[in-house]
XYZ file of C-alpha atoms in Angstrom:
523
model
C 86.930 123.394 81.475
C 86.883 119.479 82.196
C 89.885 118.045 80.952
C 89.924 114.005 81.074
C 90.443 111.198 80.421
C 88.625 107.851 79.041
C 89.262 103.780 78.172
C 88.290 102.380 75.315
C 84.196 103.332 75.483
C 85.075 105.258 78.754
C 86.096 107.457 80.197
C 87.150 109.892 82.639
C 84.727 111.361 85.369
C 85.629 114.683 83.173
C 85.619 113.578 80.099
C 81.679 112.234 80.343
C 80.889 115.786 81.448
C 82.074 116.421 78.031
C 80.978 113.011 76.385
C 77.316 114.656 77.483
C 78.119 117.820 75.431
C 79.026 115.816 72.688
C 76.096 113.892 72.678
C 72.297 115.170 72.778
C 72.740 117.188 76.379
C 70.139 116.306 78.506
C 70.907 118.475 82.227
C 70.005 117.461 85.220
C 73.364 116.603 86.400
C 73.668 117.649 90.596
C 75.906 120.919 90.258
C 78.048 119.766 93.139
C 81.224 122.717 92.404
C 84.038 121.306 95.585
C 86.963 123.095 97.785
C 89.224 122.614 100.362
C 92.808 124.861 101.824
C 94.703 125.006 104.123
C 95.518 128.799 106.274
C 95.596 129.694 109.671
C 91.225 130.052 110.564
C 92.417 131.608 114.448
C 93.619 135.070 112.824
C 91.066 135.149 109.730
C 88.902 134.814 112.992
C 90.164 137.921 114.031
C 89.909 140.172 110.847
C 86.449 141.816 108.900
C 86.388 139.240 106.235
C 89.566 137.143 107.598
C 87.752 133.976 105.226
C 86.997 135.384 102.813
C 89.908 138.129 101.109
C 90.093 137.880 97.226
C 93.591 136.131 95.363
C 95.040 139.625 93.010
C 94.738 137.944 89.999
C 92.824 134.800 90.452
C 88.728 135.354 89.805
C 86.670 134.117 92.904
C 89.437 132.456 94.342
C 90.645 133.353 98.028
C 94.052 134.231 100.082
C 93.851 132.284 103.200
C 97.064 133.606 104.639
C 96.215 137.236 104.485
C 99.213 138.342 106.929
C 101.671 136.254 104.701
C 102.388 136.410 101.544
C 102.472 132.453 100.311
C 98.738 132.166 99.690
C 98.179 129.330 102.033
C 99.638 130.882 104.933
C 102.743 130.330 107.174
C 106.153 132.080 105.700
C 107.058 135.407 105.936
C 103.892 138.336 106.492
C 103.487 140.631 104.038
C 102.553 144.851 104.627
C 99.799 143.396 106.083
C 100.910 140.992 108.246
C 103.871 143.219 109.916
C 100.647 146.110 110.626
C 98.825 143.706 112.723
C 101.445 141.616 114.655
C 103.392 145.170 115.433
C 99.319 146.057 116.767
C 99.778 142.814 119.034
C 97.210 141.206 116.307
C 93.958 143.312 117.761
C 92.068 145.155 114.872
C 91.125 148.275 116.277
C 90.929 151.772 114.464
C 94.172 152.242 114.685
C 94.706 148.810 111.961
C 91.678 149.713 110.056
C 93.039 152.889 109.379
C 95.917 152.218 107.733
C 97.072 151.864 104.529
C 99.536 148.995 105.383
C 100.238 148.684 101.073
C 100.016 152.223 100.114
C 97.319 151.193 96.876
C 95.294 154.055 97.890
C 92.916 152.499 100.756
C 92.275 151.724 103.660
C 92.621 147.659 105.727
C 88.598 148.364 106.998
C 88.062 149.889 103.161
C 89.923 146.746 100.960
C 87.916 144.984 104.780
C 84.058 145.416 103.511
C 84.805 147.738 107.249
C 85.182 151.250 105.895
C 83.956 152.854 109.346
C 86.008 150.305 111.759
C 83.215 149.329 113.876
C 83.405 145.695 113.285
C 84.432 144.347 116.267
C 86.035 140.330 116.666
C 83.636 137.263 118.395
C 80.602 139.613 118.654
C 78.801 137.742 115.920
C 78.732 141.509 114.045
C 78.237 140.960 109.505
C 81.340 143.310 108.105
C 79.105 146.720 106.393
C 80.422 145.225 102.591
C 81.817 141.048 101.991
C 81.767 141.328 98.911
C 84.503 142.597 96.498
C 86.341 142.438 99.511
C 90.504 143.124 98.392
C 93.639 142.304 99.924
C 95.452 144.677 102.359
C 98.848 143.247 102.291
C 98.678 143.629 97.784
C 98.536 147.274 96.543
C 95.794 146.757 93.757
C 95.920 146.679 90.390
C 98.707 143.486 90.808
C 100.611 144.337 88.036
C 100.128 148.397 87.772
C 103.456 150.221 87.210
C 102.539 152.412 90.559
C 102.158 148.631 92.629
C 105.324 146.975 90.754
C 107.425 147.711 93.780
C 105.537 147.244 96.476
C 104.434 143.428 95.481
C 107.974 142.052 94.527
C 108.009 140.101 97.399
C 105.448 138.317 96.203
C 105.160 135.203 93.407
C 102.208 135.043 92.448
C 100.862 132.827 89.391
C 98.069 134.013 87.721
C 98.180 131.527 85.868
C 94.951 128.141 86.107
C 96.226 124.554 87.365
C 97.349 122.241 84.101
C 95.390 119.268 83.974
C 97.609 116.663 83.235
C 96.464 113.394 82.218
C 97.892 110.501 79.908
C 95.133 109.424 78.573
C 94.383 112.751 77.028
C 97.558 111.824 74.649
C 96.026 108.861 72.868
C 92.577 109.696 71.631
C 90.338 108.756 69.137
C 88.771 110.647 66.317
C 85.327 111.373 66.295
C 83.305 111.909 63.107
C 81.462 114.594 63.568
C 78.038 113.202 61.267
C 78.092 110.246 65.198
C 77.884 113.181 67.104
C 74.510 114.437 68.672
C 73.366 117.969 68.245
C 73.380 120.123 71.907
C 70.965 121.853 72.711
C 69.167 123.757 76.235
C 67.283 121.831 78.761
C 67.191 123.688 81.778
C 67.862 122.684 85.140
C 66.191 119.272 84.596
C 66.041 117.710 81.357
C 64.882 113.971 82.321
C 64.075 112.584 85.842
C 65.993 109.682 84.028
C 69.036 111.327 84.496
C 70.316 112.090 87.723
C 73.510 110.275 87.465
C 76.109 111.998 88.574
C 79.398 110.945 86.333
C 81.457 114.364 87.040
C 81.979 117.292 88.675
C 84.249 120.742 88.305
C 84.845 123.755 90.398
C 86.684 126.890 90.494
C 90.373 126.131 91.095
C 89.655 122.333 90.009
C 92.380 121.301 87.466
C 90.523 117.738 86.411
C 90.144 114.486 88.031
C 92.150 111.232 85.991
C 91.116 108.244 86.451
C 92.778 105.911 88.364
C 94.393 102.641 85.510
C 91.738 99.866 86.786
C 87.994 102.011 85.875
C 87.325 104.047 84.059
C 83.304 105.488 82.585
C 82.069 103.620 79.589
C 80.548 105.544 76.840
C 78.968 104.424 73.701
C 76.234 101.578 72.957
C 76.220 99.371 75.612
C 76.346 102.810 78.698
C 75.769 106.102 78.348
C 74.755 107.624 74.668
C 72.758 110.963 75.700
C 74.037 113.288 79.075
C 73.814 116.708 80.562
C 76.468 119.589 81.751
C 74.534 122.057 84.410
C 76.250 124.869 84.226
C 76.144 127.582 86.964
C 76.660 131.314 87.467
C 77.430 133.701 90.029
C 76.252 137.439 89.608
C 75.457 138.797 92.630
C 75.548 142.706 90.923
C 73.854 140.515 88.475
C 76.428 142.773 85.287
C 75.636 142.550 81.420
C 79.146 142.123 81.321
C 79.481 139.148 82.229
C 80.702 136.428 79.195
C 81.203 132.859 80.245
C 84.372 131.100 78.496
C 83.740 127.485 79.969
C 84.040 124.693 77.432
C 84.986 121.078 77.652
C 86.334 118.547 74.947
C 85.696 115.040 75.456
C 88.780 111.269 74.563
C 87.648 108.628 73.604
C 90.733 105.278 73.733
C 91.014 102.522 72.747
C 91.985 100.994 76.593
C 88.964 99.010 77.742
C 89.562 99.936 82.268
C 88.014 96.541 83.967
C 86.217 98.349 85.902
C 83.019 100.497 85.542
C 83.340 103.371 87.333
C 81.037 106.559 89.431
C 80.670 108.084 91.824
C 78.552 107.733 94.889
C 77.296 111.016 96.796
C 76.794 110.826 100.722
C 75.524 113.562 102.864
C 72.890 116.005 104.438
C 69.940 117.644 102.256
C 68.476 119.944 105.575
C 70.629 122.785 106.065
C 69.445 125.299 108.642
C 72.344 127.568 109.903
C 73.069 130.038 111.707
C 73.457 134.631 111.301
C 77.268 135.354 112.615
C 78.655 132.215 114.552
C 81.912 131.104 114.391
C 81.630 127.525 114.342
C 77.907 125.583 112.799
C 77.945 122.015 112.506
C 75.911 120.069 110.592
C 75.706 116.234 109.800
C 74.464 113.257 107.802
C 74.683 109.712 107.574
C 74.843 106.292 105.541
C 74.060 104.120 108.406
C 75.009 99.595 108.669
C 71.195 99.189 108.070
C 70.430 101.702 104.526
C 74.770 100.522 102.691
C 73.556 96.526 103.774
C 69.899 97.766 101.570
C 71.648 99.432 98.779
C 75.437 97.599 97.938
C 75.208 94.074 96.519
C 78.644 93.717 96.861
C 82.183 95.754 98.086
C 83.050 98.874 96.010
C 86.565 100.581 96.650
C 86.902 104.053 97.088
C 90.503 105.363 95.099
C 89.078 109.618 95.732
C 86.864 111.698 96.826
C 85.713 115.227 97.376
C 84.124 118.185 99.994
C 81.626 120.264 98.870
C 79.408 123.048 100.920
C 79.557 126.229 100.188
C 80.699 129.916 101.078
C 80.144 129.444 104.614
C 82.210 126.503 104.801
C 85.106 126.080 106.671
C 85.836 122.596 107.580
C 84.387 119.263 106.096
C 85.199 115.131 106.706
C 83.168 112.027 105.313
C 84.490 108.758 108.300
C 83.534 105.550 106.637
C 83.395 103.155 110.316
C 82.552 99.892 110.363
C 80.735 97.517 112.938
C 80.573 101.151 115.077
C 84.759 102.030 114.828
C 86.345 104.425 112.973
C 88.347 102.004 109.817
C 89.710 105.587 107.839
C 88.899 109.283 106.420
C 87.925 109.024 103.423
C 87.795 113.179 103.500
C 89.523 115.592 106.044
C 89.485 118.920 105.190
C 90.278 120.782 108.842
C 90.486 124.204 106.338
C 88.244 123.959 103.561
C 87.481 126.822 101.204
C 85.590 127.073 97.763
C 87.633 127.636 94.829
C 90.856 126.181 95.758
C 89.420 121.870 95.965
C 90.818 120.012 97.592
C 90.785 115.807 95.341
C 91.722 113.258 98.543
C 93.565 109.741 96.637
C 93.676 105.944 97.969
C 96.419 103.729 95.785
C 95.379 101.055 97.067
C 92.322 101.686 97.066
C 89.499 101.884 99.878
C 86.896 99.020 100.512
C 83.963 99.851 101.507
C 81.457 97.226 102.058
C 77.741 96.008 103.094
C 76.759 96.612 106.527
C 79.442 100.241 106.515
C 77.889 103.398 107.652
C 79.360 106.504 106.730
C 79.685 109.820 108.113
C 78.948 113.401 106.241
C 80.350 116.060 108.381
C 79.839 119.765 107.442
C 81.165 122.742 109.698
C 80.437 126.008 108.457
C 81.457 129.784 109.818
C 78.360 132.784 109.063
C 79.506 135.878 110.332
C 79.878 137.086 106.449
C 75.814 136.217 107.098
C 72.593 138.498 108.345
C 69.999 135.401 107.922
C 69.813 132.239 107.916
C 71.460 130.505 105.834
C 69.704 127.393 104.300
C 70.911 124.105 102.005
C 70.028 125.364 97.845
C 71.910 125.866 94.389
C 72.571 129.257 95.009
C 76.221 129.807 95.760
C 74.801 131.907 99.012
C 72.787 129.316 99.576
C 75.000 126.105 101.147
C 75.690 122.344 100.735
C 76.803 119.423 102.359
C 78.054 116.977 99.950
C 80.135 114.381 100.127
C 81.300 112.918 96.533
C 83.123 109.280 96.767
C 84.945 107.638 93.364
C 84.642 104.431 93.080
C 83.694 100.702 91.604
C 82.667 98.723 90.510
C 79.333 100.731 89.837
C 77.460 96.920 89.650
C 77.928 96.268 93.390
C 76.085 99.149 94.249
C 72.798 98.381 92.122
C 71.903 101.876 90.552
C 71.470 103.405 94.646
C 73.866 106.649 93.413
C 73.637 108.896 97.149
C 72.700 108.029 100.436
C 71.979 111.797 102.091
C 70.176 112.104 104.970
C 67.283 114.491 106.076
C 67.878 116.090 109.299
C 68.705 112.139 111.702
C 66.429 110.906 108.543
C 68.045 108.233 106.626
C 67.889 108.000 102.564
C 66.424 104.464 103.414
C 64.044 105.717 105.500
C 63.182 108.164 102.901
C 63.069 105.349 100.236
C 60.461 103.661 102.249
C 57.642 105.484 102.633
C 58.147 104.696 106.757
C 59.361 106.799 109.567
C 57.975 105.352 112.216
C 54.549 104.064 111.530
C 54.349 107.259 109.819
C 53.827 107.441 105.977
C 55.182 109.667 104.296
C 54.785 110.235 101.022
C 50.863 110.914 102.131
C 52.091 114.546 103.695
C 53.775 115.012 99.737
C 49.769 114.574 98.519
C 47.533 117.394 99.382
C 45.045 117.952 97.275
C 42.538 120.465 97.571
C 40.107 119.468 99.803
C 40.934 121.403 103.098
C 40.749 118.839 105.218
C 43.079 116.438 103.953
C 45.282 120.047 104.420
C 44.244 119.878 108.042
C 45.008 115.934 108.988
C 48.513 116.840 107.401
C 49.183 120.144 109.957
C 47.849 117.261 112.819
C 50.022 114.696 111.069
C 52.791 116.524 111.758
C 52.501 118.298 115.363
C 52.042 114.770 116.731
C 54.852 113.048 114.936
C 57.531 114.379 116.156
C 59.539 113.121 113.322
C 57.285 113.043 110.268
C 57.298 116.967 111.456
C 60.429 117.364 109.740
C 59.327 117.114 106.984
C 57.208 120.083 106.572
C 59.965 122.585 104.829
C 60.359 119.919 101.992
C 56.358 119.969 101.294
C 56.172 123.271 99.191
C 52.236 122.156 98.165
C 50.739 123.823 100.995
C 52.972 126.775 100.504
C 52.223 127.513 96.240
C 48.586 127.685 96.691
C 48.350 129.687 99.127
C 51.286 132.184 97.726
C 49.659 130.838 94.009
C 46.241 132.794 95.679
C 48.418 135.977 96.593
C 49.236 137.285 93.369
C 47.070 136.537 92.129
C 44.390 138.046 94.074
C 46.357 141.108 95.983
C 48.079 142.516 92.222
C 48.208 145.360 91.806
C 51.086 144.519 95.480
C 51.234 148.358 96.368
C 54.393 149.606 97.831
C 54.072 147.722 101.672
C 51.267 145.258 100.467
C 48.911 146.857 102.709
C 45.256 144.575 101.217
C 47.779 141.604 102.139
C 49.442 141.832 104.596
C 47.757 140.258 107.866
C 47.571 137.048 105.422
C 51.278 136.722 104.160
C 52.350 137.044 108.762
C 49.733 134.661 109.568
C 50.643 131.868 106.217
C 54.882 132.431 107.921
C 53.540 132.495 111.091
C 52.249 129.458 111.186
C 52.169 127.059 113.872
C 53.780 124.292 110.523
C 55.791 126.852 108.824
C 59.063 125.988 110.399
C 62.354 128.547 111.215
C 63.701 128.858 107.186
C 60.324 127.604 105.500
C 60.129 130.861 103.662
C 63.214 131.507 102.677
C 63.344 128.496 101.345
C 60.705 129.254 99.011
C 61.995 132.651 97.780
C 65.185 130.250 96.862
C 62.801 128.350 95.385
C 60.763 130.884 93.331
C 64.011 131.968 92.237
C 65.531 128.076 90.989
C 61.665 127.780 88.789
C 62.051 131.399 86.968
C 58.185 131.841 88.608
C 58.847 135.456 87.541
C 55.455 136.667 89.544
C 56.451 134.790 92.739
C 59.941 136.859 92.323
C 57.848 139.950 92.130
C 55.877 138.892 95.214
C 59.075 137.966 97.237
C 60.625 140.689 95.717
C 57.400 143.482 97.169
C 57.222 141.252 100.265
C 61.031 142.611 101.155
C 61.375 145.541 100.856
C 57.226 145.751 102.543
C 58.689 144.186 105.417
C 63.015 145.036 104.941
C 63.882 141.916 104.998
C-alpha cells in the first residue's frame, strides 16, 4: 500500500503509517483520501453519470474522457464518442438506445439511464448511480468477444509503481523490537490525532525531499495508528481486503522534521441535483499569527474531497495579495490523486492567510450531502506537507466551521458568545431552553447547533427506549419525530448528520430506528 522513504530515525509520510502498524496501532489519524485529474467537464455534464464512469479494469478509478480513447480525454474518440458527435453532441433516445461498443448493453443502460428519460441541464438524478460502465469500451475488457472492439485502447491494468530511492537503503529492525498491532476502532486516543501520512486509491505514494523526513524512535514517535476505511454500498460479504504496508528505516537523518498541516471547511451542506456548488474555508492572518512561531516551507500539497468534488484549490495570500496557488485542480476526481510539488519550497509566514475552495457537482444525488467520513459524505481539506514542524508549535490544522475560524472556536468566544456553553447541556430543561434562546438570538453562534448532538442524543435515546417495538411506521412516535425534525433549532441537514453519526458510532439501536423512520417516511 504505502511504500515509504525515511531518514535515520525519520521516515516519509508514507513510512510513518507503516511504522505505525509495526508498533501498537492506536487508531484515529484523520482519514483523508485524495484525488484529481484532467478532462472535459462540459461533455460530462451532457450525458448521465458523465463524471461517474468506471475504468474497465482498475477498480474505483473513473474514466474522465468518456468519449475518448484516453482516460484523461482529448485525442481520438472511441466508438461512443463517434456516435455522440454524429448525434450533434445531444443525449436523446436515439443515442441512449444505441450500443456503441457492441457489448450487448445499450448506452443508456451502461450510463444508468436504461429507460432513456434523463435530460441534461435539468438537475435530474439518473436512475442508477453505481456500477456505471463505459459505453465506448466493450465489456468485459479482456473477453475474447471484445478483443477486436477494444484494439484501439492502450489501457494499463496494473497499479502505478512507487519509486523512492530511500527504500533501497533500509536497516533491518529485529522482530523482538517491534510492537504488536491491535484493533482500536475509530479513536485510539485523544492524543493520537496528528496526521503523518495519507494514501488513497490511485496514489502510488509520496517520497519526501532530501531536506525533510519524519522522525521515528525514542526522540519522537514510538507509536501510531493507521485508519482504514472501506466502501461496500451493496453490502457484499465476499469482499476481501488486500491492503498492506512495509516500514523502512534509514540511517540518513534529514535536517528537518516534516509534517502535514490541514486547512479547509468542516461544515458542508451540498444541495442535490446542482452542476456547481462551492464551499470555502479560511485560515486567516490572525490565526496564522497565533499558530506559527516562525516561517514554514511547503514542499508539496494534496487536495481532498470525495466523489462529488469537481474542482479545488488552496491559495496563499499575504497582505491581501495572492502569493501562490498551493493546489489548483481544475478537474478533480476522487480516485486519481494529483500531488503538487514545489522546488524550491513555498515559504508561508505568520500573518499569511490560506484559503481553501471546494466545488461540488451533485447531479447524481437526490438528497443533501453533508460533511462526513463516509465516501458518500463529503470533505473539503487541503493537505500541506511542510517543514520544520517546530515552527507550528504543535498545531496541525486550521479548519473553518462555516464563517468561523478555528482560532475563534479554540478561544471559546465568538463575538462575545461563549460557545463552550452550547456543548454542555446537562439534563435540566431550563438549560436547554436557554440554549435555544441564545442560538435563535445570536446569529453566528446559531451555526454551532449543527455540531451539538447531545440534546438530539437525549431525544433519540428516549424514542429508542420508549418506542420499541417501533412497528412498520412508528405510529406512536410519529408526532414526536416530526416535531423534532421541524424544530426551530434543527438546522437543515442535522437529521441526516445524526443518521451518519449513528453509523459511525455503531449505535445499533439508533441505526434500526433511523432505518424504521426512513421506511415509514420514504426518506
